[in-house]
Amino acid sequence: MSHPGATASDRHKVVIIGSGFGGLNAAQKLKRADVDVKLIARTTHHLFQPLLYQVATGIISEGEIAPPTRLILRKQENAQVLLGDVTHIDLANKTVHSELLGHDYSTPYDDLIIAAGAGQSYFGNDHFAEFAPGMKSIDDALELRGRILGAFEQAERSSDPARRRKLLTFVVVGAGPTGVEMAGQIQELADQTLKGSFRLIDPSEAHVILLDAAPAVLPPMGEKLGLKAKARLEKMGVEVQLNAMVTDVDRNGITVKDSDGTIRRIESACKVWSAGVSASPLGRDLVEQSDTEIDRAGRVKVNPDLSIPGHPNVFVIGDMAYVEGVPGMAQGAIQGAKYVADILKNEAKAREHGTKPKPREPFSYFDKGSMATVSKYNAVAQIPLGSSKKLEFGGFFAWLAWLGLHLIYLVGFKTKVATLLSWAVTFLSRERGQLTITEQQAYARTRLEQLEDLAASVRETEKAAS
Ligand SMILES: Cc1cc2nc3c(=O)[nH]c(=O)nc-3n(C[C@H](O)[C@H](O)[C@H](O)COP(=O)(O)OP(=O)(O)OC[C@H]3O[C@@H](n4cnc5c(N)ncnc54)[C@H](O)[C@@H]3O)c2cc1C
C-alpha cells in the first residue's frame, strides 16, 4: 500500500548494506511495507556460507549456494539492488557512500540496516592470507579448490619424495565447524573420489592435519560433541593437533608453537585458514561519528533494539553486531533482520495513519541449536530443550538433520533441487561433480592483490614527490 501522495522519490527510504543472511532477509521482510528499499552489496549474489566448504572440495558448484540477489528480489517492486562497496556511512547527513569500479555514489536514507558481516581474521598477520586462504567468499572457495586439487597434480609430477610429501600434506588451521568440515572433506576427497585416478601417487597417502591453539575440537559445541567429532576425524585418518599455535605461515609450510613452548615446522603446500573472524570495518566508521563502541572482534555493541547509540534509525545486525548470547550464526542474522523489519513496518504503518508507533521491545534471540558435519553420513548436533538442557547427538541421524535443515535454508527452489542432485552424486557414490579448476582460480586473486599493493605504493610515492 502506498503512502497517500507519496511518490517513489519522497517515500520513506530504507537502505540495507549487505546481501547475506541479514541483509537479504531484512529486504524480503519489508516487501509489503510502504517504504523504498535499496540494498547495496559488494557482490551480486546472496551467499550461503555454511556450504562454502562443499564448493572448495568439489561437491557442489558455486551457483548452487550463490543465487543472484537481483533475481531473488525481482518481484519485490519496492526493492532495488545496487552493486557497490560501501566505503563510508555519513551519520550526520544520513547518506551511504559506495564505490564501484572507480565511480563513487551516495545514497540517502531515512532508516539504515547495516549487515556487512565479518571477514577472516589472521590476528594481525594478514600476510598469512596469501599462503593460507580463508573461507569467506566464493573466490576463497574456488581458490582453495584450485590449490587442493593442484597439489595432487603437482605431486604426480614430482619425483622428489620430500616435495611430494609437502604437496600431499594439507593443513587446516582452526578446529571450529568450518575447519572440521574442510579437514573431513579433504580426507574423503583423497581416499574416495581421487582413488585410482593417479599413476605415480596414491592420493590416500595424503596427510590431512587439523590444528588449533585451543585444547578442543568444536569448542562452542561442548566437550561431548567435540570428542565425538575428533574421534570420527581420527578414524578417517585426519591428524588432530590441539594446543598448537600457528606462529608463521609461508609458501612451504607453517611454524607451530606447542603448549610446552616447542617450536616446530610442518612442511605443507596447501594450507586453509578457518581460525578467526573479524567484523566489517564499517563498525569503526560508526565509532568515529557516534558514541558507538566495538568489541575486540570489531563487532558493534548495539542497543537492545539493535540500533546504535544516538541513532535510533541506524541498525546493525548479524555478524557485525555484538549482542550478549547471540552467536555469529545464520540464525542470529535472520532473526535480527526480521526483528528490525518488524520495527520499520510498524513505524511505516504509524506514519501512514498519523499515529504513534508501538514502543520497541528489546530483541530476543531464539536458539535453534547448531550442527557440523564431520564426514559423509556423520555429523554432530546440539538442540536446546529449554531450562539450559540440551539434546546432543552425533552420527547418521545428526547428518540427516543437517542435510534437511540446510536444504530448507537454501534460497530458491532451483538451488535446492540442484544441490540435492549434487549431494546424491557425492553421497550415493564416491564421485564429485565439481572438480574443475583453473589457474586463475588458484592464484589470480593473490596476484591481483599484489598488483593493487604495488599500485598503492606507486601512488604514495608520487604523492610524496609532488
Ligand atoms: C565457512 C562458513 C561456514 C558457516 N557455517 C555456518 C553454519 O553451519 N551454520 C550457521 O548458522 N552459520 C554458519 N556460518 C555463519 C553464517 O554464515 C554467518 O553468521 C552469517 O552469514 C551472517 O550473516 P550476515 O548477514 O551478518 O553476514 P554475511 O552473510 O557475511 O553477509 C555480509 C554481506 O555484506 C556484504 N558486504 C560486506 N562488506 C561490504 C561493504 N563494505 N559494502 C557492501 N557490501 C558489503 C557482503 O558482500 C555480504 O553480502 C558460517 C560461516 C562461514 C564463513
Coordinates of C-alpha atoms and ligand atoms in Angstrom, one line a residue:
M1 CA 0.0 0.0 0.0
S2 CA 1.4 3.4 -0.9
H3 CA 1.5 6.4 1.5
P4 CA -1.1 8.9 0.3
G5 CA 0.6 11.3 -2.1
A6 CA 3.9 9.5 -1.8
T7 CA 6.0 9.2 -5.0
A8 CA 8.9 6.8 -5.4
S9 CA 11.3 9.7 -4.7
D10 CA 9.7 11.0 -1.5
R11 CA 8.7 7.7 0.0
H12 CA 10.4 6.7 3.2
K13 CA 13.9 5.3 2.3
V14 CA 15.4 2.2 3.9
V15 CA 19.0 1.4 2.8
I16 CA 20.4 -2.0 3.6
I17 CA 24.1 -2.8 3.4
G18 CA 24.9 -6.4 2.6
S19 CA 23.1 -9.2 0.8
G20 CA 23.9 -12.0 3.2
F21 CA 21.5 -13.7 5.7
G22 CA 20.8 -10.4 7.5
G23 CA 20.6 -8.0 4.5
L24 CA 18.5 -10.3 2.2
N25 CA 16.1 -11.3 4.9
A26 CA 15.6 -7.7 6.0
A27 CA 14.8 -6.7 2.4
Q28 CA 12.4 -9.6 1.9
K29 CA 10.6 -8.9 5.2
L30 CA 10.0 -5.3 4.1
K31 CA 8.2 -6.5 0.9
R32 CA 4.7 -5.2 2.0
A33 CA 5.9 -2.1 3.9
D34 CA 5.3 1.3 2.5
V35 CA 9.0 2.1 2.1
D36 CA 11.6 2.1 -0.7
V37 CA 14.3 -0.4 -0.1
K38 CA 17.8 0.0 -1.6
L39 CA 20.1 -3.0 -0.9
I40 CA 23.8 -2.2 -1.5
A41 CA 26.3 -5.1 -1.6
R42 CA 29.7 -5.7 -2.9
T43 CA 28.7 -9.0 -4.6
T44 CA 25.8 -9.6 -7.0
H45 CA 24.8 -12.7 -5.1
H46 CA 23.4 -13.9 -1.8
L47 CA 26.0 -16.3 -0.3
F48 CA 25.0 -19.4 1.7
Q49 CA 28.3 -19.5 3.6
P50 CA 27.7 -22.8 5.5
L51 CA 28.2 -24.8 2.3
L52 CA 31.3 -23.0 1.0
Y53 CA 33.4 -25.9 2.1
Q54 CA 31.5 -28.1 -0.3
V55 CA 32.4 -25.7 -3.2
A56 CA 36.0 -25.9 -2.1
T57 CA 36.0 -29.7 -2.1
G58 CA 34.2 -30.1 -5.4
I59 CA 30.8 -31.4 -4.1
I60 CA 28.6 -28.5 -5.4
S61 CA 29.0 -25.6 -7.8
E62 CA 29.3 -22.0 -6.7
G63 CA 26.0 -21.2 -8.4
E64 CA 24.1 -23.6 -6.1
I65 CA 25.0 -21.5 -3.0
A66 CA 25.1 -18.0 -4.5
P67 CA 21.9 -17.1 -6.4
P68 CA 21.8 -13.5 -7.8
T69 CA 20.2 -11.2 -5.3
R70 CA 18.7 -9.2 -8.2
L71 CA 16.7 -12.3 -9.3
I72 CA 15.7 -13.3 -5.8
L73 CA 14.2 -9.8 -5.4
R74 CA 12.9 -9.4 -9.0
K75 CA 9.3 -9.5 -8.0
Q76 CA 9.6 -7.2 -5.0
E77 CA 8.8 -3.9 -6.5
N78 CA 9.8 -1.7 -3.6
A79 CA 13.3 -3.1 -3.6
Q80 CA 16.3 -2.1 -5.7
V81 CA 19.6 -3.9 -5.7
L82 CA 22.8 -1.8 -6.1
L83 CA 26.2 -3.3 -6.6
G84 CA 28.9 -1.3 -4.7
D85 CA 31.5 -1.4 -2.0
V86 CA 30.3 0.8 0.9
T87 CA 33.2 2.9 1.9
H88 CA 31.6 5.4 4.4
I89 CA 28.4 6.0 6.3
D90 CA 27.7 9.6 6.9
L91 CA 25.5 9.6 10.0
A92 CA 25.1 13.4 10.2
N93 CA 23.9 13.6 6.6
K94 CA 22.1 10.3 6.5
T95 CA 24.0 9.1 3.4
V96 CA 25.7 5.9 2.4
H97 CA 28.8 6.3 0.2
S98 CA 29.7 3.4 -2.1
E99 CA 32.2 2.8 -4.8
L100 CA 32.0 0.7 -8.0
L101 CA 35.0 0.4 -10.3
G102 CA 36.4 3.8 -9.5
H103 CA 33.0 5.6 -9.5
D104 CA 31.6 7.0 -6.2
Y105 CA 27.9 7.0 -5.4
S106 CA 25.9 8.4 -2.5
T107 CA 22.6 7.0 -1.3
P108 CA 20.4 8.9 1.2
Y109 CA 18.5 7.0 3.8
D110 CA 15.8 7.6 6.4
D111 CA 16.5 4.2 8.1
L112 CA 19.7 2.2 7.7
I113 CA 20.2 -1.5 8.3
I114 CA 23.9 -2.5 8.3
A115 CA 24.5 -6.2 7.7
A116 CA 28.0 -6.2 6.3
G117 CA 29.0 -9.4 8.1
A118 CA 32.6 -10.4 9.1
G119 CA 35.8 -11.3 7.3
Q120 CA 38.6 -13.7 8.1
S121 CA 40.9 -12.7 10.9
Y122 CA 44.6 -13.6 10.8
F123 CA 45.0 -12.0 14.3
G124 CA 47.2 -9.2 12.9
N125 CA 49.1 -11.4 10.5
D126 CA 47.4 -10.5 7.3
H127 CA 50.3 -11.7 5.2
F128 CA 49.3 -15.3 6.1
A129 CA 46.4 -14.9 3.7
E130 CA 48.5 -15.3 0.6
F131 CA 49.6 -18.8 1.7
A132 CA 46.5 -19.9 3.7
P133 CA 43.3 -18.6 2.2
G134 CA 40.3 -18.3 4.4
M135 CA 36.7 -19.4 3.7
K136 CA 34.5 -16.4 3.5
S137 CA 33.6 -16.0 -0.2
I138 CA 33.2 -17.8 -3.5
D139 CA 36.6 -16.5 -4.5
D140 CA 38.1 -18.1 -1.4
A141 CA 36.3 -21.5 -2.0
L142 CA 37.4 -21.7 -5.7
E143 CA 40.9 -20.6 -4.8
L144 CA 41.1 -23.4 -2.3
R145 CA 39.6 -26.0 -4.7
G146 CA 42.3 -25.0 -7.2
R147 CA 45.0 -25.3 -4.5
I148 CA 43.8 -28.6 -3.1
L149 CA 43.5 -30.4 -6.4
G150 CA 46.5 -28.6 -7.8
A151 CA 48.6 -30.0 -5.0
F152 CA 47.7 -33.6 -6.1
E153 CA 48.5 -32.7 -9.7
Q154 CA 52.0 -31.4 -8.8
A155 CA 52.7 -34.4 -6.6
E156 CA 52.0 -36.7 -9.5
R157 CA 54.7 -34.8 -11.5
S158 CA 57.3 -34.7 -8.7
S159 CA 60.0 -37.4 -8.3
D160 CA 61.5 -35.8 -5.1
P161 CA 60.0 -37.7 -2.1
A162 CA 60.3 -34.7 0.3
R163 CA 58.5 -32.4 -2.2
R164 CA 55.8 -35.0 -2.8
R165 CA 55.3 -35.3 1.0
K166 CA 54.9 -31.5 1.2
L167 CA 52.5 -31.4 -1.6
L168 CA 50.4 -34.2 -0.1
T169 CA 50.3 -32.6 3.4
F170 CA 47.2 -30.4 3.9
V171 CA 46.9 -28.3 7.0
V172 CA 43.6 -26.8 8.1
V173 CA 44.1 -24.2 10.8
G174 CA 41.1 -23.8 13.2
A175 CA 39.0 -26.7 14.6
G176 CA 35.6 -24.9 14.6
P177 CA 32.8 -26.2 12.3
T178 CA 34.4 -25.0 9.1
G179 CA 37.8 -26.5 9.9
V180 CA 36.2 -29.8 10.9
E181 CA 34.2 -29.9 7.7
M182 CA 37.1 -29.0 5.5
A183 CA 39.5 -31.5 7.0
G184 CA 36.9 -34.3 6.8
Q185 CA 36.2 -33.4 3.1
I186 CA 39.8 -33.2 2.0
Q187 CA 40.4 -36.6 3.6
E188 CA 37.3 -38.1 1.8
L189 CA 38.3 -36.5 -1.5
A190 CA 41.8 -38.1 -1.2
D191 CA 40.6 -41.5 0.0
Q192 CA 37.5 -41.9 -2.1
T193 CA 37.0 -39.6 -5.1
L194 CA 40.6 -39.4 -6.3
K195 CA 41.3 -43.1 -5.5
G196 CA 42.9 -44.9 -8.5
S197 CA 43.0 -41.8 -10.7
F198 CA 46.7 -41.1 -10.5
R199 CA 49.5 -43.4 -11.7
L200 CA 52.6 -42.3 -9.6
I201 CA 51.0 -41.2 -6.4
D202 CA 48.4 -42.8 -4.1
P203 CA 46.1 -39.9 -3.1
S204 CA 45.1 -41.8 0.0
E205 CA 48.7 -41.2 1.2
A206 CA 47.6 -37.5 1.7
H207 CA 48.2 -36.4 5.2
V208 CA 45.4 -34.1 6.5
I209 CA 46.2 -32.2 9.7
L210 CA 43.6 -30.2 11.6
L211 CA 45.3 -27.9 14.0
D212 CA 44.1 -25.5 16.7
A213 CA 45.6 -23.4 19.5
A214 CA 42.6 -24.4 21.7
P215 CA 42.6 -27.7 23.6
A216 CA 39.4 -29.0 22.0
V217 CA 37.7 -29.6 18.7
L218 CA 34.4 -27.6 18.1
P219 CA 34.7 -25.8 21.5
P220 CA 31.3 -24.0 21.3
M221 CA 29.5 -27.3 20.9
G222 CA 30.8 -28.7 24.2
E223 CA 33.2 -31.5 25.3
K224 CA 31.0 -34.5 24.4
L225 CA 30.4 -33.5 20.8
G226 CA 33.9 -32.2 20.4
L227 CA 35.3 -35.6 21.4
K228 CA 32.9 -37.4 19.1
A229 CA 33.9 -35.2 16.1
K230 CA 37.6 -35.7 17.0
A231 CA 37.3 -39.5 17.2
R232 CA 35.5 -39.6 13.9
L233 CA 38.1 -37.5 12.2
E234 CA 40.9 -39.6 13.6
K235 CA 39.2 -42.8 12.4
M236 CA 39.1 -41.3 8.9
G237 CA 42.8 -40.6 9.0
V238 CA 42.9 -36.9 9.9
E239 CA 45.6 -36.0 12.4
V240 CA 44.2 -33.6 15.0
Q241 CA 46.8 -31.4 16.7
L242 CA 45.4 -29.3 19.6
N243 CA 47.1 -26.7 21.9
A244 CA 49.2 -25.9 18.7
M245 CA 49.5 -22.2 18.0
V246 CA 50.5 -21.1 14.4
T247 CA 53.3 -18.5 14.6
D248 CA 54.1 -18.2 10.9
V249 CA 52.9 -19.3 7.5
D250 CA 54.8 -19.2 4.3
R251 CA 54.7 -20.8 0.8
N252 CA 56.3 -24.1 2.0
G253 CA 54.5 -24.7 5.3
I254 CA 53.7 -23.4 8.8
T255 CA 55.6 -22.9 12.0
V256 CA 53.8 -24.0 15.2
K257 CA 54.4 -23.4 18.9
D258 CA 53.1 -26.2 21.2
S259 CA 51.8 -25.5 24.7
D260 CA 55.2 -26.7 26.1
G261 CA 57.0 -24.0 24.2
T262 CA 58.4 -26.3 21.5
I263 CA 58.6 -24.6 18.1
R264 CA 58.2 -27.0 15.1
R265 CA 57.6 -26.9 11.4
I266 CA 55.1 -28.6 9.2
E267 CA 56.0 -28.7 5.5
S268 CA 52.8 -28.2 3.5
A269 CA 52.0 -26.7 0.2
C270 CA 48.3 -26.3 0.8
K271 CA 47.0 -24.6 3.9
V272 CA 43.5 -23.5 4.8
W273 CA 42.7 -20.8 7.4
S274 CA 39.5 -21.1 9.3
A275 CA 40.7 -19.8 12.6
G276 CA 39.1 -16.4 13.3
V277 CA 36.7 -13.7 12.2
S278 CA 36.7 -10.0 12.4
A279 CA 33.6 -7.9 11.8
S280 CA 33.3 -5.5 8.9
P281 CA 35.5 -2.3 9.2
L282 CA 32.2 -0.3 8.8
G283 CA 31.8 -0.7 12.5
R284 CA 34.9 1.5 13.1
D285 CA 33.3 4.1 10.8
L286 CA 30.3 4.3 13.1
V287 CA 32.6 4.6 16.2
E288 CA 34.3 7.7 14.7
Q289 CA 31.0 9.5 14.3
S290 CA 28.9 8.5 17.3
D291 CA 29.1 7.0 20.9
T292 CA 29.1 3.6 19.4
E293 CA 31.6 1.1 20.7
I294 CA 33.1 -2.1 19.2
D295 CA 34.5 -5.2 20.8
R296 CA 37.8 -6.9 20.1
A297 CA 36.4 -8.7 17.1
G298 CA 35.2 -5.3 15.7
R299 CA 31.5 -6.1 16.4
V300 CA 29.3 -3.1 17.1
K301 CA 27.8 -3.0 20.6
V302 CA 24.2 -2.3 19.8
N303 CA 21.2 -1.1 21.9
P304 CA 18.6 -3.6 23.0
D305 CA 16.6 -2.7 19.8
L306 CA 19.8 -3.3 17.6
S307 CA 20.1 0.4 16.9
I308 CA 23.3 2.3 17.7
P309 CA 23.6 4.9 20.5
G310 CA 22.1 8.3 19.5
H311 CA 20.8 7.0 16.1
P312 CA 17.5 5.1 16.5
N313 CA 17.2 4.9 12.7
V314 CA 20.5 3.1 12.2
F315 CA 20.5 -0.7 13.0
V316 CA 23.4 -3.2 12.9
I317 CA 22.5 -6.9 12.6
G318 CA 24.1 -10.3 12.1
D319 CA 27.8 -11.0 12.4
M320 CA 28.6 -7.3 12.6
A321 CA 26.6 -6.8 15.8
Y322 CA 27.6 -7.8 19.4
V323 CA 24.5 -8.9 21.4
E324 CA 25.1 -10.9 24.5
G325 CA 24.2 -14.6 24.0
V326 CA 23.7 -14.3 20.2
P327 CA 26.3 -16.4 18.3
G328 CA 27.7 -15.3 14.9
M329 CA 25.5 -17.7 13.0
A330 CA 22.9 -17.5 10.3
Q331 CA 20.0 -17.6 12.8
G332 CA 21.3 -14.6 14.6
A333 CA 21.3 -12.6 11.4
I334 CA 18.0 -13.9 10.2
Q335 CA 16.2 -13.2 13.5
G336 CA 17.8 -9.8 13.8
A337 CA 16.7 -9.0 10.2
K338 CA 13.1 -10.0 11.0
Y339 CA 13.1 -8.0 14.2
V340 CA 14.3 -4.8 12.6
A341 CA 12.0 -5.2 9.6
D342 CA 9.0 -5.5 12.1
I343 CA 10.1 -2.3 13.8
L344 CA 10.2 -0.5 10.4
K345 CA 6.9 -1.9 9.3
N346 CA 5.3 -0.8 12.5
E347 CA 6.7 2.7 12.1
A348 CA 5.7 2.8 8.4
K349 CA 2.1 2.0 9.5
A350 CA 2.1 4.6 12.2
R351 CA 3.3 7.2 9.6
E352 CA 0.5 6.2 7.3
H353 CA -2.2 6.5 10.0
G354 CA -0.6 9.5 11.7
T355 CA -0.4 7.6 15.0
K356 CA 2.5 6.9 17.4
P357 CA 4.4 3.7 16.6
K358 CA 4.3 0.9 19.3
P359 CA 7.3 1.2 21.6
R360 CA 10.2 -1.1 20.6
E361 CA 10.5 -4.3 22.6
P362 CA 14.1 -5.5 23.1
F363 CA 15.5 -8.0 20.6
S364 CA 15.4 -11.6 21.9
Y365 CA 17.2 -14.5 20.3
F366 CA 15.7 -17.9 20.0
D367 CA 18.4 -20.5 19.9
K368 CA 17.6 -23.3 17.4
G369 CA 20.8 -25.2 18.1
S370 CA 23.9 -25.9 16.0
M371 CA 25.3 -28.6 13.8
A372 CA 28.5 -29.6 12.0
T373 CA 29.2 -32.4 9.5
V374 CA 32.3 -34.4 10.0
S375 CA 32.1 -36.7 7.0
K376 CA 29.7 -38.4 4.7
Y377 CA 26.8 -39.8 6.9
N378 CA 28.3 -38.3 10.0
A379 CA 27.5 -35.0 11.8
V380 CA 27.1 -33.7 15.4
A381 CA 24.1 -31.7 16.5
Q382 CA 23.1 -29.7 19.6
I383 CA 19.5 -28.7 20.2
P384 CA 18.4 -26.7 23.2
L385 CA 15.5 -28.2 25.2
G386 CA 14.8 -25.2 27.4
S387 CA 15.9 -24.6 31.0
S388 CA 19.6 -24.8 29.9
K389 CA 19.2 -28.5 28.9
K390 CA 20.5 -29.6 25.5
L391 CA 19.9 -32.6 23.3
E392 CA 23.3 -33.6 22.0
F393 CA 23.8 -36.4 19.4
G394 CA 26.1 -37.4 16.6
G395 CA 26.2 -39.9 13.7
F396 CA 23.8 -40.7 10.9
F397 CA 20.7 -39.0 12.3
A398 CA 22.5 -35.8 13.1
W399 CA 23.8 -35.9 9.5
L400 CA 20.2 -36.4 8.1
A401 CA 19.0 -33.5 10.3
W402 CA 21.9 -31.3 9.0
L403 CA 21.0 -32.2 5.4
G404 CA 17.3 -31.3 5.8
L405 CA 18.0 -28.1 7.6
H406 CA 20.5 -26.8 5.0
L407 CA 18.0 -27.6 2.2
I408 CA 15.3 -25.6 4.0
Y409 CA 17.5 -22.6 4.4
L410 CA 19.0 -22.6 0.8
V411 CA 17.3 -19.8 -1.1
G412 CA 15.2 -20.7 -4.2
F413 CA 13.6 -23.9 -5.5
K414 CA 16.1 -24.4 -8.3
T415 CA 19.0 -24.0 -5.9
K416 CA 17.5 -26.6 -3.6
V417 CA 17.0 -29.1 -6.5
A418 CA 20.5 -28.6 -7.9
T419 CA 22.1 -29.0 -4.5
L420 CA 20.1 -32.2 -3.8
L421 CA 21.2 -33.7 -7.1
S422 CA 24.9 -32.8 -6.4
W423 CA 24.5 -34.4 -2.9
A424 CA 23.0 -37.5 -4.5
V425 CA 26.1 -37.8 -6.8
T426 CA 28.5 -37.4 -3.9
F427 CA 26.7 -39.3 -1.1
L428 CA 25.5 -42.3 -3.1
S429 CA 28.8 -42.8 -4.9
R430 CA 32.3 -41.7 -4.4
E431 CA 32.2 -39.2 -7.3
R432 CA 32.1 -35.4 -7.1
G433 CA 30.6 -33.3 -9.9
Q434 CA 32.6 -30.0 -9.5
L435 CA 36.3 -30.8 -9.7
T436 CA 37.1 -28.3 -12.4
I437 CA 40.0 -25.9 -11.5
T438 CA 41.6 -23.1 -13.4
E439 CA 45.0 -21.4 -12.9
Q440 CA 43.2 -18.1 -12.4
Q441 CA 41.1 -19.6 -9.6
A442 CA 44.1 -20.8 -7.7
Y443 CA 46.4 -17.9 -8.0
A444 CA 44.9 -14.8 -9.7
R445 CA 43.4 -13.3 -6.6
T446 CA 46.7 -13.1 -4.7
R447 CA 48.4 -11.8 -7.8
L448 CA 45.8 -9.1 -8.2
E449 CA 46.2 -8.1 -4.5
Q450 CA 49.9 -7.8 -5.1
L451 CA 49.3 -5.6 -8.1
E452 CA 46.9 -3.4 -6.1
D453 CA 49.5 -3.1 -3.3
L454 CA 52.1 -2.1 -5.9
A455 CA 49.8 0.5 -7.5
A456 CA 49.0 1.9 -4.0
S457 CA 52.7 2.2 -3.2
V458 CA 53.4 3.9 -6.6
R459 CA 50.5 6.4 -5.8
E460 CA 52.0 7.1 -2.3
T461 CA 55.5 7.7 -3.8
E462 CA 54.1 10.0 -6.5
K463 CA 52.1 11.9 -3.8
A464 CA 55.1 12.3 -1.6
A465 CA 57.2 13.5 -4.5
S466 CA 54.7 16.1 -5.7
Ligands
LIG1 C1 32.6 -21.1 6.0 C2 31.4 -20.7 6.9 C3 30.6 -21.7 7.4 C4 29.5 -21.3 8.2 N1 28.7 -22.3 8.7 C5 27.6 -22.0 9.4 C6 26.6 -23.0 9.8 O1 26.8 -24.1 9.5 N2 25.5 -22.5 10.5 C7 25.3 -21.2 10.8 O2 24.3 -20.9 11.4 N3 26.2 -20.3 10.4 C8 27.3 -20.6 9.7 N4 28.2 -19.7 9.4 C9 28.0 -18.3 9.8 C10 27.0 -17.6 9.0 O3 27.2 -17.8 7.6 C11 27.0 -16.1 9.3 O4 26.7 -16.0 10.7 C12 26.0 -15.3 8.5 O5 26.4 -15.3 7.2 C13 25.9 -13.8 9.0 O6 25.1 -13.1 8.2 P1 25.3 -11.6 7.9 O7 24.2 -11.1 7.1 O8 25.6 -10.9 9.2 O9 26.7 -11.5 7.1 P2 27.1 -12.2 5.7 O10 26.2 -13.3 5.4 O11 28.5 -12.4 5.8 O12 26.8 -11.0 4.7 C14 27.5 -9.9 4.6 C15 27.1 -9.1 3.3 O13 27.7 -7.8 3.4 C16 28.4 -7.6 2.1 N5 29.4 -6.6 2.4 C17 30.4 -6.7 3.3 N6 31.1 -5.5 3.4 C18 30.5 -4.7 2.5 C19 30.8 -3.4 2.1 N7 31.8 -2.6 2.6 N8 30.0 -2.8 1.1 C20 29.0 -3.5 0.6 N9 28.7 -4.8 1.0 C21 29.4 -5.4 1.9 C22 28.9 -8.9 1.7 O14 29.2 -8.9 0.3 C23 27.7 -9.8 2.1 O15 26.7 -9.7 1.1 C24 29.3 -20.0 8.6 C25 30.2 -19.0 8.1 C26 31.2 -19.4 7.3 C27 32.1 -18.3 6.7

